[in-house]
Each structure stands twice: as C-alpha cells, then as structure tokens.
Coordinates of C-alpha atoms in Angstrom, one line a residue:
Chain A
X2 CA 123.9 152.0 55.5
X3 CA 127.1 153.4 57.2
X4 CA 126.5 151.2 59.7
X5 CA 126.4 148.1 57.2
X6 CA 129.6 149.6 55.8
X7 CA 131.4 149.5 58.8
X8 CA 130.5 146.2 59.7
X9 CA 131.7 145.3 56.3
X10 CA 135.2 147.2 56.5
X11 CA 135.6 146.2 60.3
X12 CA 134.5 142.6 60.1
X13 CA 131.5 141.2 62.7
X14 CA 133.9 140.4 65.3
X15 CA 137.1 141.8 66.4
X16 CA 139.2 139.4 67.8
X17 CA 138.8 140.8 71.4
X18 CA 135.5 140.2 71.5
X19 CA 135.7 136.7 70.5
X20 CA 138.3 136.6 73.3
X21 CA 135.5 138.1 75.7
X22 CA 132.6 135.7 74.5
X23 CA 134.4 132.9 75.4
X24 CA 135.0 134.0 78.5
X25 CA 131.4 134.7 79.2
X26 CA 130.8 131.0 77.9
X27 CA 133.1 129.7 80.3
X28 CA 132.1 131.5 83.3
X29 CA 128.5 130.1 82.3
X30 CA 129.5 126.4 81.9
X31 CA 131.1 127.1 85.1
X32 CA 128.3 128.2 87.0
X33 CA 125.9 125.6 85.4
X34 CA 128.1 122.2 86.3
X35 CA 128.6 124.3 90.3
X36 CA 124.9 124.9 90.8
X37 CA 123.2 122.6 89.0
X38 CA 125.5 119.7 87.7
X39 CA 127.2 119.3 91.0
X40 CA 124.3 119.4 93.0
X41 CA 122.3 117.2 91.7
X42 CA 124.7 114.4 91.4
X43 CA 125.8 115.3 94.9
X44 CA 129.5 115.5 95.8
X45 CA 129.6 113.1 99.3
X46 CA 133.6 112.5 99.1
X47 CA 134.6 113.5 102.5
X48 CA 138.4 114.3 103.3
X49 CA 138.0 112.5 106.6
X50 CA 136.6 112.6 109.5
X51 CA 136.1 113.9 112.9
X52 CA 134.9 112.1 116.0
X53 CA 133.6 114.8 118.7
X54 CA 132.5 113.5 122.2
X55 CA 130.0 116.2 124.1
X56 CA 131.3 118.4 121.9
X57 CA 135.3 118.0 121.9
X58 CA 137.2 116.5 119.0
X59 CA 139.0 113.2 120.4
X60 CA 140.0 111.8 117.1
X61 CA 140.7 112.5 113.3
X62 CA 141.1 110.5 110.1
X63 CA 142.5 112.0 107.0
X64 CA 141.8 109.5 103.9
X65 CA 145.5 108.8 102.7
X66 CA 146.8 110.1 105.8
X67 CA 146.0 108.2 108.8
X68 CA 144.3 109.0 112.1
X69 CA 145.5 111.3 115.2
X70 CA 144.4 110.8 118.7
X71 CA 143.5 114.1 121.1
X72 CA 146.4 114.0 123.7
X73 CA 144.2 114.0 126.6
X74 CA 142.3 110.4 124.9
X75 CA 145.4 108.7 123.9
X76 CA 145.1 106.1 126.3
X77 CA 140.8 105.4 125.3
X78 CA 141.1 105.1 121.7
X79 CA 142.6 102.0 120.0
X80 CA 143.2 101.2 116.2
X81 CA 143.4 97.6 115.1
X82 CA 143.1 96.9 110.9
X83 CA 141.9 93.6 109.5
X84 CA 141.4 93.0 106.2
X85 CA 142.4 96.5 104.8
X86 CA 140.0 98.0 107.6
X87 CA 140.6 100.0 110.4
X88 CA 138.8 99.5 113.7
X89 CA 139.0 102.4 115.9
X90 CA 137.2 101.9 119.4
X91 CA 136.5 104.8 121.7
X92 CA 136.2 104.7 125.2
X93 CA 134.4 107.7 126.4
X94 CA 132.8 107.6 130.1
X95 CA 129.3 107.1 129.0
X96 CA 130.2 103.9 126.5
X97 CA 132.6 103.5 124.0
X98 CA 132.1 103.1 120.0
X99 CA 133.7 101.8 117.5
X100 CA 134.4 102.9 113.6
X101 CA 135.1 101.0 110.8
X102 CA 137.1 103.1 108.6
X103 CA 137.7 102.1 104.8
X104 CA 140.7 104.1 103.9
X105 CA 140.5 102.7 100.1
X106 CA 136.5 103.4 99.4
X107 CA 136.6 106.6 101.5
X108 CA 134.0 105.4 104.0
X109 CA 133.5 105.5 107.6
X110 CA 130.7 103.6 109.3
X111 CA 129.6 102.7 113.2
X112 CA 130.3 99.7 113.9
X113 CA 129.9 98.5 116.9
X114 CA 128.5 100.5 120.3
X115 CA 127.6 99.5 123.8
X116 CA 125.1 102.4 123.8
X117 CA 121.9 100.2 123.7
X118 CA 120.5 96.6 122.5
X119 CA 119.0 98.7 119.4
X120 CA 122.7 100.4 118.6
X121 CA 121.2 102.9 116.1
X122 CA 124.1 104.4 115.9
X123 CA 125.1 101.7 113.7
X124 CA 122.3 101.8 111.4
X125 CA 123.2 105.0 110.4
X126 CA 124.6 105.7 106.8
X127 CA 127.9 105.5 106.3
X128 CA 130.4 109.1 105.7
X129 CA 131.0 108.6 102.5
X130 CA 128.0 106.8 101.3
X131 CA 125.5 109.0 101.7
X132 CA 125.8 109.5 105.2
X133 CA 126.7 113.6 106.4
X134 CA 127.0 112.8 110.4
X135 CA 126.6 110.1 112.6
X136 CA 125.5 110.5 115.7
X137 CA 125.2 108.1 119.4
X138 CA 123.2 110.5 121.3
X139 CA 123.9 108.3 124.6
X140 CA 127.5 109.0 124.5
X141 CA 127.2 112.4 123.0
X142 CA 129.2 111.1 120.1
X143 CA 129.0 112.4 117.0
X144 CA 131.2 111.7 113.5
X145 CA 131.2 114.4 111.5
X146 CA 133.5 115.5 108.0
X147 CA 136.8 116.3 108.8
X148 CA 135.9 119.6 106.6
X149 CA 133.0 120.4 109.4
X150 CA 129.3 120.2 108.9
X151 CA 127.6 122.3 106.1
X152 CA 124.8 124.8 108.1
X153 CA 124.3 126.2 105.1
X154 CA 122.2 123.2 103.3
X155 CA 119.9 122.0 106.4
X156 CA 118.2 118.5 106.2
X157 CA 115.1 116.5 107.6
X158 CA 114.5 113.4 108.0
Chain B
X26 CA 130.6 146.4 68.6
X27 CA 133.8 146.0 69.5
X28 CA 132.7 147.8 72.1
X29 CA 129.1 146.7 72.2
X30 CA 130.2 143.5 72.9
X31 CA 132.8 143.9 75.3
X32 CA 130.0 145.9 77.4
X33 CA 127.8 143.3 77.1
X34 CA 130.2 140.8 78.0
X35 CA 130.8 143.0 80.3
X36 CA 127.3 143.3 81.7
X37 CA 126.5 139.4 81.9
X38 CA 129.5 138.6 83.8
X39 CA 128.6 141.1 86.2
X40 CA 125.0 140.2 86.1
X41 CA 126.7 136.4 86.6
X42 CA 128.5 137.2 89.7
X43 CA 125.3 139.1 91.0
X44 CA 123.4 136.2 91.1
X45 CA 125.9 134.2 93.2
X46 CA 124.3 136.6 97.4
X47 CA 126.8 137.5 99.7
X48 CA 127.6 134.5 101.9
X49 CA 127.2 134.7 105.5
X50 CA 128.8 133.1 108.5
X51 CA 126.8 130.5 110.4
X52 CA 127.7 128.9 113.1
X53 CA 125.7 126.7 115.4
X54 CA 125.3 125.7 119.0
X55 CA 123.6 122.1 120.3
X56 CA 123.1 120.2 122.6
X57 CA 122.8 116.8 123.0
X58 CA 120.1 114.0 124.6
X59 CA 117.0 116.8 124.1
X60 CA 114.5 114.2 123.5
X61 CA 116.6 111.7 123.4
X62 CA 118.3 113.5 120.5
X63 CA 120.1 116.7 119.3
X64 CA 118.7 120.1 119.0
X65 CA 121.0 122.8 117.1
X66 CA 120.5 126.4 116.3
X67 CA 121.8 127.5 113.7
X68 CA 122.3 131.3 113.1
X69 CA 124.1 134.1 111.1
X70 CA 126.5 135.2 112.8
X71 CA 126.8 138.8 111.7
X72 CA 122.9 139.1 112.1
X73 CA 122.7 137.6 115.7
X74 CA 124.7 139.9 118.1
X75 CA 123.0 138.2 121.2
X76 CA 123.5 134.5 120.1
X77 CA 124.4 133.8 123.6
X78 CA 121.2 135.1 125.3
X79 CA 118.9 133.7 122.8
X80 CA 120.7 129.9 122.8
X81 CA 120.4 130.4 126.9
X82 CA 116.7 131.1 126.6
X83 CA 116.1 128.1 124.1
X84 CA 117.4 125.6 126.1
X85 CA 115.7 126.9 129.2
X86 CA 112.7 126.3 127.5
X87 CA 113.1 123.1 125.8
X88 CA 114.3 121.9 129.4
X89 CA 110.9 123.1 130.8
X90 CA 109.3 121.7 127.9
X91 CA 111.1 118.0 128.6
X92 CA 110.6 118.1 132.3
X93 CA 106.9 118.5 131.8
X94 CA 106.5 115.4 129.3
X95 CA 109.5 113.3 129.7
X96 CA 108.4 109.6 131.1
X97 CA 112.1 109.8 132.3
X98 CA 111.0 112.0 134.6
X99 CA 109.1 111.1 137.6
X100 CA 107.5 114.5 138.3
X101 CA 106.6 115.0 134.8
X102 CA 103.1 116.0 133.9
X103 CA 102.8 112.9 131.6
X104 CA 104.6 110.5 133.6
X105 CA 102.2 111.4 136.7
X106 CA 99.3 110.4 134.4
X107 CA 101.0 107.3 133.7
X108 CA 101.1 106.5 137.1
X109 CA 98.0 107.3 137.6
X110 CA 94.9 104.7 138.4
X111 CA 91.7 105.0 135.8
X112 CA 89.4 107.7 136.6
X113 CA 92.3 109.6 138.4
X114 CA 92.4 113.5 137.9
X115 CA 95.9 114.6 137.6
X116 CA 97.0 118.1 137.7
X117 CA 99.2 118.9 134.8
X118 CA 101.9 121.8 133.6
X119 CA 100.6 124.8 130.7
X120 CA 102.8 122.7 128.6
X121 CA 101.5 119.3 129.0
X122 CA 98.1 121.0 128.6
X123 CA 99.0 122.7 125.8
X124 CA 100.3 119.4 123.7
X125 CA 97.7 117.3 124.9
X126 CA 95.1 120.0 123.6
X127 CA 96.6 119.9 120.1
X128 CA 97.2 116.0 120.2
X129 CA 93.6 115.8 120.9
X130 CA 92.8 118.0 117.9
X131 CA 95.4 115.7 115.5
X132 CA 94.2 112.6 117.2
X133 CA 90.5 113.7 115.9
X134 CA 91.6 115.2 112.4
X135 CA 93.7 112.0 111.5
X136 CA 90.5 109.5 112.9
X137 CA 93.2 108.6 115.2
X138 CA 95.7 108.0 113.4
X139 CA 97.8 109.7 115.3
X140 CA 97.7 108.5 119.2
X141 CA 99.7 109.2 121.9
X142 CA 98.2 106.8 124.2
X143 CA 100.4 103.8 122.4
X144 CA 102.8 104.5 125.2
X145 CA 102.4 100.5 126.2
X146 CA 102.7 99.4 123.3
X147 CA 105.7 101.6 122.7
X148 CA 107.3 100.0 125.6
X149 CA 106.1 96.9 124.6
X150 CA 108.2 96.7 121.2
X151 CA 111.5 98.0 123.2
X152 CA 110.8 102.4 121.8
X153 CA 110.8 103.6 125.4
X154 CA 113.6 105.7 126.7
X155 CA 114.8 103.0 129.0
X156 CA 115.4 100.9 126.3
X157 CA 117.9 103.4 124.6
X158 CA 120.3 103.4 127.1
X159 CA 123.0 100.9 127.9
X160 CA 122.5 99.0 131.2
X161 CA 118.8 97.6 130.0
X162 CA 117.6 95.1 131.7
X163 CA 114.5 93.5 132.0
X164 CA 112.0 95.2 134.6
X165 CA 108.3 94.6 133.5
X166 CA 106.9 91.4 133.3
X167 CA 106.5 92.0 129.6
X168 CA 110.6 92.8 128.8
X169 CA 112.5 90.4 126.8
X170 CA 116.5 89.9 127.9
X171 CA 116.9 90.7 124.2
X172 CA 114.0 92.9 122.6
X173 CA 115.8 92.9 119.5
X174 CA 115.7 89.1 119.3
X175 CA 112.5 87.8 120.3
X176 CA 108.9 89.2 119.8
X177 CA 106.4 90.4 122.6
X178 CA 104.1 88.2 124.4
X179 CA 101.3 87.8 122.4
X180 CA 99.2 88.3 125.2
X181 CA 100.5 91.2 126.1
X182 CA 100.1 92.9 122.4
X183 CA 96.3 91.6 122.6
X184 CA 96.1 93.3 125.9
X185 CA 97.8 96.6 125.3
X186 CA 96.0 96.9 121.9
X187 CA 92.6 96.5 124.1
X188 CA 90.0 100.0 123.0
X189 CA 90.0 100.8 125.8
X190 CA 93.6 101.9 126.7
X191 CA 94.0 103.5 123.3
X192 CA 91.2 105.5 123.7
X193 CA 92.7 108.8 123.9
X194 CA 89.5 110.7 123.0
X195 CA 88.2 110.0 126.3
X196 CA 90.9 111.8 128.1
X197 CA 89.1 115.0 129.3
X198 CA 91.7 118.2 129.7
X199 CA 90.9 120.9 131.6
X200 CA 91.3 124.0 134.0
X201 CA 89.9 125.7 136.9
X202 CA 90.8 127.5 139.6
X203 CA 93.6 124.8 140.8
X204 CA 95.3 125.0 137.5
X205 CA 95.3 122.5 134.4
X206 CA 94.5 119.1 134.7
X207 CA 93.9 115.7 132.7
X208 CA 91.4 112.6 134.2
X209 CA 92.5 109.2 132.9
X210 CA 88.9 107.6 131.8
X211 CA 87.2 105.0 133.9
X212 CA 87.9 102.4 132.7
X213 CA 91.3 103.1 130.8
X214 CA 92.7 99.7 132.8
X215 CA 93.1 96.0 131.7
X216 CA 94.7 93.1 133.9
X217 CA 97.0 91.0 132.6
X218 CA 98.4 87.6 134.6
X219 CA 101.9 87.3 134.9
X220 CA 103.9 84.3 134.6
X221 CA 103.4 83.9 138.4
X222 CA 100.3 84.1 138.3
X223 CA 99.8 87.4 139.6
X224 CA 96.9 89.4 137.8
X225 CA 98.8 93.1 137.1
X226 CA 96.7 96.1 136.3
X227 CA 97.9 98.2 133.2
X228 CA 96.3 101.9 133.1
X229 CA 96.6 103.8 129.8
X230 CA 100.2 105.2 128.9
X231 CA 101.3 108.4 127.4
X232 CA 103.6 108.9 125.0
X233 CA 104.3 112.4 124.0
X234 CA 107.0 112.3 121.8
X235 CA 105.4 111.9 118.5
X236 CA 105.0 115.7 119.1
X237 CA 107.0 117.2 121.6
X238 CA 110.0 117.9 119.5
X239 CA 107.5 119.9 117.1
X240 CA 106.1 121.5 120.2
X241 CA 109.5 123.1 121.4
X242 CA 110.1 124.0 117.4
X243 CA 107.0 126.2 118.1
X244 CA 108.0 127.5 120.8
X245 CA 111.4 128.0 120.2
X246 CA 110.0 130.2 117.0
X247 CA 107.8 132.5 119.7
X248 CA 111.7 133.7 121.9
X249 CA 113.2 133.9 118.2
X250 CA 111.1 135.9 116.7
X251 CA 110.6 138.1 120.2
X252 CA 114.9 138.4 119.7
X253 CA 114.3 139.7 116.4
X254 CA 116.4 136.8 114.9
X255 CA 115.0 136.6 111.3
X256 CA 117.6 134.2 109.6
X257 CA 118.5 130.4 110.5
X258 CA 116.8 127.5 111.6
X259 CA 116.2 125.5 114.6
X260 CA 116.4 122.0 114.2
X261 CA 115.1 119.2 116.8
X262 CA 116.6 115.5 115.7
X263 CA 116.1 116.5 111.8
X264 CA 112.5 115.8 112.5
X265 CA 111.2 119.2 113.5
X266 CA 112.6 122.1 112.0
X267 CA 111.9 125.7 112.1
X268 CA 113.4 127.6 109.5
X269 CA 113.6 131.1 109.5
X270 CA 115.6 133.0 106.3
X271 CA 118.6 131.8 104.4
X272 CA 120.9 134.8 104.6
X273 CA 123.1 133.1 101.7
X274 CA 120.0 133.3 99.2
X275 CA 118.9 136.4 97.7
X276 CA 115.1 135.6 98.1
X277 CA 115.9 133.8 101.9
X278 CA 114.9 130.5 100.9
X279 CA 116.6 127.4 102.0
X280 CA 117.4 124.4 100.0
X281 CA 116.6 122.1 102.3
X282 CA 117.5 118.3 101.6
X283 CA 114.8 115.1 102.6
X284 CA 116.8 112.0 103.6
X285 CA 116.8 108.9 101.8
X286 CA 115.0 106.3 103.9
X287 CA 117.0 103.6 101.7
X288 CA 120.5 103.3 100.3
X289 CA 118.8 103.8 96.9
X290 CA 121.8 105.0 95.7
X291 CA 124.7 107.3 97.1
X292 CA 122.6 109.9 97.7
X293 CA 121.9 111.1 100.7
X294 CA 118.5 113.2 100.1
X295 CA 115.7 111.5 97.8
X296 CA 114.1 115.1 97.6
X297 CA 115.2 118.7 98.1
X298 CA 112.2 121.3 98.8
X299 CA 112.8 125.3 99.0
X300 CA 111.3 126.7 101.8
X301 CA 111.4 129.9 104.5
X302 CA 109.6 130.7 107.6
X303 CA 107.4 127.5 108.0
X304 CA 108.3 123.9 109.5
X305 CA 109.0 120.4 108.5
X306 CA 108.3 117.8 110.0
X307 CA 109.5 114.3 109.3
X308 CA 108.6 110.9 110.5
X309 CA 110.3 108.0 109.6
X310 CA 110.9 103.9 110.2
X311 CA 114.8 104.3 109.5
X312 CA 116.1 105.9 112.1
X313 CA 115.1 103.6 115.2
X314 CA 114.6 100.1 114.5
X315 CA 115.7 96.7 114.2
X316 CA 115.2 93.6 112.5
X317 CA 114.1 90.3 112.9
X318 CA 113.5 87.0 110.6
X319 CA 113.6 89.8 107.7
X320 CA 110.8 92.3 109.2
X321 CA 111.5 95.6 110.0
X322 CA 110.5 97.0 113.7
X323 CA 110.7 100.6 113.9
X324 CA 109.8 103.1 117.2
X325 CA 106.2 104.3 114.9
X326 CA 104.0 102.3 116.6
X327 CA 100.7 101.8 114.4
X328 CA 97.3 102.4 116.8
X329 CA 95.0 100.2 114.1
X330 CA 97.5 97.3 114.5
X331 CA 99.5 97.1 117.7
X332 CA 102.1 96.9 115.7
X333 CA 105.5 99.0 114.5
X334 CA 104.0 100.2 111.2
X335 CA 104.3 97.8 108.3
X336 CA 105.3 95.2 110.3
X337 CA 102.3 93.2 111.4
X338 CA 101.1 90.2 109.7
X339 CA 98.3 91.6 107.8
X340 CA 100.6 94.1 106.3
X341 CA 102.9 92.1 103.7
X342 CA 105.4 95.4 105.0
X343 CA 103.4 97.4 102.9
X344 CA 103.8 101.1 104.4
X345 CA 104.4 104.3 104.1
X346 CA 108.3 104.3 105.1
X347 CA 109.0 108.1 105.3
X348 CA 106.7 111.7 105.1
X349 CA 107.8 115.5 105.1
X350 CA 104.9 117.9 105.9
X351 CA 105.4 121.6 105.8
X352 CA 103.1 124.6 106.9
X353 CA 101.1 125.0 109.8
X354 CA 102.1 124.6 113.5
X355 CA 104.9 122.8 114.2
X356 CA 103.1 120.7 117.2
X357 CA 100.5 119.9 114.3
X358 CA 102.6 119.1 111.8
X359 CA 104.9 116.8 114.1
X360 CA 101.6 114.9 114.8
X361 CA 100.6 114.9 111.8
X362 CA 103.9 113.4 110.5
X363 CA 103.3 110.6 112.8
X364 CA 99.8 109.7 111.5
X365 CA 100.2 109.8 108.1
X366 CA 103.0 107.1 108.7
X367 CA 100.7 104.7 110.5
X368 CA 98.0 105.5 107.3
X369 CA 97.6 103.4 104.3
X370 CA 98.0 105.2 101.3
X371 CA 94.9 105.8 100.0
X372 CA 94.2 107.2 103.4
X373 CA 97.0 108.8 103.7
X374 CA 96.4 110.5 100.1
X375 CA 92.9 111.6 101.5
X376 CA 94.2 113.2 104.4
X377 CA 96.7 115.0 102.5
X378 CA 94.4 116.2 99.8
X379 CA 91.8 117.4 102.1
X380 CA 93.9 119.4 104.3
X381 CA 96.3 121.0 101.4
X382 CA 95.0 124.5 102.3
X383 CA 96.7 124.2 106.0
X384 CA 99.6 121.8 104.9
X385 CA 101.6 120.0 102.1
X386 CA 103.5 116.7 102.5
X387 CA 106.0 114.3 100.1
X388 CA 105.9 110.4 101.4
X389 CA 107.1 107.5 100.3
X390 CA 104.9 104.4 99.8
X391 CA 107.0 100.7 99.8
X392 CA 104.7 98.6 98.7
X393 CA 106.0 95.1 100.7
X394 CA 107.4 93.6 96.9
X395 CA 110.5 96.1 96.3
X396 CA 108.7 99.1 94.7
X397 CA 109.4 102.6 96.4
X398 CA 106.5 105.7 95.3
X399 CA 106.8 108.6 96.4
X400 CA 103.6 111.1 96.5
X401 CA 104.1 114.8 96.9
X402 CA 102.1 117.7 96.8
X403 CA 104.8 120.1 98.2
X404 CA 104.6 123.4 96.0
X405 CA 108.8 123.7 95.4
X406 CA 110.5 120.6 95.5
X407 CA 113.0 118.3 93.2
X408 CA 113.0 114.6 93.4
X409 CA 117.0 113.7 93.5
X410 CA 116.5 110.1 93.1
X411 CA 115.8 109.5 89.9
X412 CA 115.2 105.7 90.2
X413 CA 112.2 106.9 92.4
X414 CA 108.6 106.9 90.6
X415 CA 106.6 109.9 91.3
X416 CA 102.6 110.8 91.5
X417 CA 101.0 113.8 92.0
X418 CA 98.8 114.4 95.6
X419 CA 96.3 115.9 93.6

C-alpha cells in the first residue's frame, strides 16, 4: 500500500525517465533499420572506384569528383565521354580494358577488353548495380569500391 | 522507479551495445590466374601472427596442386593422360590420384552427372584455357575463328559425345611399387575426318577443373588448421570456399551472401546462408558464357547432351542456372556442384534429398519461359529476392 501511495504522490514517470525510454527506443529503431532494414534492402551505392592492375592501384574515380591517373600510368590510361559517359581505357602490358563510367547513375561497368573472344570481364555486373568487384583475371585487373572491398561479408557464386 | 527505470534503461542499452562483438581487422592476400581465377585468404589480423608463412605455404600448394592437373601444363599428370593413346598407362602425381579417386566416387554417386572426361567437348564449345586468353587462334581442326559466333561442327559434337570417350568409369587408378598411375581404356578413341580428308584420332580428354578449385579448398583447410588459424576463409573464384570462424560474430558464423545469377533486381545476392567451418561450393552458367541467336552457352558442359547445360535443342533452356552446396569435402562438394547443374530438377531434387545427411544445397531452376524457382534445403539461410518463388527440398 505504501508503495501504491508513492506511485500516486510521485506520479508513474518522472520526467527523466521518460527522457531515458526514449532513448532506449531510439537506440533500438537504430539498431533494427542497421542490421536488419539496411541489410536486407542492401546498400550497393559505391563512392567510386578503384582499378588495381596485379595488385597496384592505377586509377580512381570519385562519383562527383572525377578520375586520377597513378603517375607512373599517365601515359596508358585515356578518358574520352560521349553521351554523358566516360570511357576510360587501360593499357596494361598483358591487355588493356576499358570502363564505362556513369557519373550521373553511379555505375561503372567493363566495357570493352582485349583479354579473350569470350570478354567475361564484361559480362560482369556493374559497381553500382549489384556488382561488388569486377575482375579480368588475364590482365590481373580488378575494379573494386573506391571504399575497398568488404572481407567481412564473404560471397559465393 | 525513477531509478528502476533508469537502471533498466540502463541495462538494455548496455545489453544493446553487447550484442553489437568486437570487430576485428581482416586483411587479405591473393593472387591472381590460380585456376584461371583468383584465390584470397582472408584472415584476422590480430589472430594470425604468422600470415606470411601460412599465405607462402598456401600458394606452394595450390601451385603443386595446378601443376599436377593443369592442361596448360604439358608435364601435368592430366595433360599427360590427355596425350596419351587408348589403353595407355600413365603414371600420375598423389594429387592427380587423389582427385581422380574422388571424381570417380562423384561421377558414380551423381549416375554421372558429374564427368570430368567432357574435356573435348569442353574444348569443343571454346571453355578450355586456351580460349581464355587473348591471342586465340584457331589450332584444332574443330576451332572456329570466332567460337562465340558460330556453333561447333556438328560432327564433331556427335563424335566427342560418342560413350565411349565419356566413359570415365572405365578409367582404372592405381598404385604399385612405381607409384600412382591411371590407364586410359581400350578403346577410349574415335576418328574423325578432317576437312582434308585426313582421318584424326581423338582419345578421351580430361578436364579437372570442375573440382580442382574445391580440391586445393581442402587442402588448403589441412596447413590452416596445422597453423592453428581458426578464423577467416579461403576463397577459390567465389566457387569454393572454406570458411573457418567469423571473429566479428559472437557465435563465429559468417553471413555469407549467394550471387544473383540474374539482374533480378539491384541486388547483388538472391540468398544469404550463416555458416562456419564447412565449404560452399557454387556452380553457375553466369560467369563464363556467351550468347548466340538468343541461347546462352556457358563453360558447364552437360555429359547427357554434349551440350553447355540448358542449351541444347531438346532443352527449351530449361535448367538449373545456379547451386550452393555446403558440408562435406570440399573436392565432393565442388563435384557435386557441377552435377547437380547438368541435372534436371526432379533429378536434381532426388539427389539432394537422398544425400541431405552428408550435404545441403539451394538452386535455382529457370524453367526456359521466364520463371526463376529456387529450391533449398540449406538449414540457415534467407531468400533476399523477394520476387524469387521458393520450395522446400524436402
């Protein structure tokens, strides 16, 4: 009964603790949309892009930005933009390849290679569309997010 | 409960932030052009003081492993059989032996589904190594200038689809005192006549590589686990993987995501499973193919029709475009991944169902008229495309 009496005099909630609930509430709807909302809707908006070549970085593109050419492979890498897309082509020794990068959609996609007849490189999904990495495993070229691969969510397939 | 509830708000935020493991560092090394694709380690850093040692002793072996299979090779174990006439003993590596031992076992449990001996007909369709490099030209009298643009000689498929050069069964391994060895059968051979008129023997072909990449997983697990490396995974091409612990997750499972096979939508994975210390394997017609007059030719090469699966005549493109198995061997479950892409589906359902006890798999049917299914029996897994029907392997 002195309990009931205190409740009573005191009221259910003192304001603090309304103050601390809604923290709690927040923190939850927090943790709910970064583990489960955002994860299963997938968040594939990459900054840019980085082109390695047997493991070097040769060329980056920031969306908004533009792209920057490694000083040693100024004179193997060529942009050219048509129709609101730029082409870059990359000469390495093995081959050379050649992006098509969509500054507006956010996208970057092989477009062209000398690698084989097959040119799976260009079959690959796009950065931005699905795609994580792109790879040309005859001229050790790979595409990757400017932000750098995730390790820490491994896929197959 | 003013200060009831401030300890219990108290209490769930730490209990919150709890939840969320320590994160660890990974890094990664990798190399490129394993089999004819890339092989990365990847490894916590904190937890794997010798990463150096252990990276140098994985690529040692995968190199052992490639130089006793490769058909790039000359003095490979495989490529020696292929050069070899019918009836020929030839004296292979522990390796070779090794694969051909379990790809004899696969080929049996899958009714031969599963058959390395496609190795002319993977040549055939423009799958062989040679054919991924630039500089191709034509050098059998079966090449095309342009693979991608024309189909074989129908007289060649008849002839490299003969019984008698896919007959893998007949290939007898064994060892004595002179080491391991492998006799191509009798009459393993059929003669073709060339455009000049020349009548050219053709002896059965190897082709390995439907399980080599899951062979080096295995193997790769037996110098981790002698390093005492218990977290990370060791991927070959995204089609083999060994994973070890998550050191992120507080129960050391992985989320580990299943690419799409189609641009369903955005997403990149149609499926997520959780998984640690097993292996997943992962066949698939998307990643090497090409296309022509609308049908898709892909480098899975279909022993019951000659043909890159889905893509013969008979077919309407009905096939099974994509499969993940996990448990059991590596070795196994790369073959096995392989097989159940050249099944149909109610064969492929079968298979599945009777060998749940030693593996579990997630595939996805297409049934030649637009209509994707996917079929899992996995134990923890999430479909991510929700457009995507779903059936039980039950």
């Amino acid at each position: 009964m002195n309990r009931f009496r205190l409740v009573r005099e005191r009221g259910l909630f003192a304001p603090f603790d309304i103050v601390v609930y809604l923290l709690l509430a927040a923190l939850i709807a927090a943790l709910f949309f970064v583990f489960v909302v955002a994860d299963t809707f997938g968040a594939d908006d990459a900054e840019g892009v980085r082109v390695q070549v047997g493991g070097e970085t040769v060329y980056t593109y920031t969306f908004g930005e533009g792209g920057e050419r490694a000083q040693s492979w100024e004179e193997r890498i060529t942009e050219r933009t048509e129709e609101g897309v730029l082409y870059v082509r990359i000469r390495a020794d093995a081959g050379w390849n050649e992006l098509a990068i969509d500054d507006a959609q956010k996208t970057v996609v092989m477009h062209d290679a000398d690698c084989s007849l097959r040119k799976d490189c260009t079959q690959m999904r796009a950065i931005g569309q699905g795609g994580s990495v792109i790879t040309c495993i005859p001229h050790a070229l790979k595409v990757v997010p400017l932000e750098g691969e995730d390790y820490s969510t491994p896929s197959v397939g | 409960m003013r200060g009831r509830g401030a300890a219990l708000a108290a209490a769930a935020c730490l209990a919150a932030l709890c939840a969320c493991a320590p994160g660890a560092t990974l890094r990664a090394k990798q190399e490129f052009a394993r089999f004819g694709t890339e092989v990365r380690w990847v490894y916590a850093e904190e937890r794997t003081p010798d990463a150096d040692a252990v990276w140098a002793q994985l690529t040692a072996r995968s190199d052992a492993i490639e130089a006793d299979i490769s058909t790039e090779r000359a003095q490979s174990s495989v490529s020696r059989f292929n050069a070899a006439a019918a009836g020929e003993r030839v004296s292979i590596g522990a390796d070779a032996y090794k694969m051909l031992t379990v790809a004899q076992a696969v080929y049996a449990e899958t009714a031969g589904a599963y058959n390395p001996a496609t190795g002319l007909l993977v040549d055939l369709w423009g799958f062989s190594p040679r054919h991924r490099a630039d500089g191709y030209a034509p050098a059998a009298d079966y090449d095309r200038a342009d693979y991608t643009k024309e189909l074989p000689d129908a007289r060649y498929l008849a002839a490299f689809f003969d019984r008698r050069l896919l007959d893998f069964g007949a290939v007898e391994l064994g060892k004595d005192e002179d080491g391991y060895y492998a006799v191509k059968p009798e009459d393993a051979f059929v003669e073709v006549e060339n455009a000049q008129g020349e009548a050219v023997t053709y002896t059965m072909q190897l082709n390995l590589s439907g399980i080599g990449k899951g062979y080096c997983a295995d193997e790769g697990g037996a110098i981790l686990r002698a390093a005492g490396v218990e977290y990370g995974y060791y991927n070959l091409g995204a089609s083999s993987m060994l994973l070890l612990a998550d050191p992120s997750s507080k129960d050391g499972v992985w989320k580990v995501g299943i690419s799409s096979p189609r641009e369903f939508s955005s997403r990149a994975d149609y499926a997520s499973l959780r998984a640690r210390d097993t292996v997943l394997s992962t066949s698939g017609d998307y990643e090497q193919y090409y296309e022509l007059h609308g049908v898709r030719y892909c480098h899975i090469i279909d022993p019951s029709t000659g043909y890159p699966v889905g893509a013969s005549p008979e077919e309407g493109g009905a096939h099974i475009v994509c499969v993940t198995v996990a448990g059991g061997g590596a070795a196994e479950g790369d073959a096995r991944a392989t097989a159940i892409s050249c099944m149909g589906r109610k064969e492929a359902l079968a298979y599945c169902r009777a060998h749940s006890g030693t593996f579990r798999a997630v595939f996805v049917w297409y049934d030649g008229a637009g209509k994707y299914t996917v079929y899992s029996n996995l134990e923890e897994w999430t479909l991510n495309e929700r457009s995507l029907r779903v059936e039980e392997i039950a």
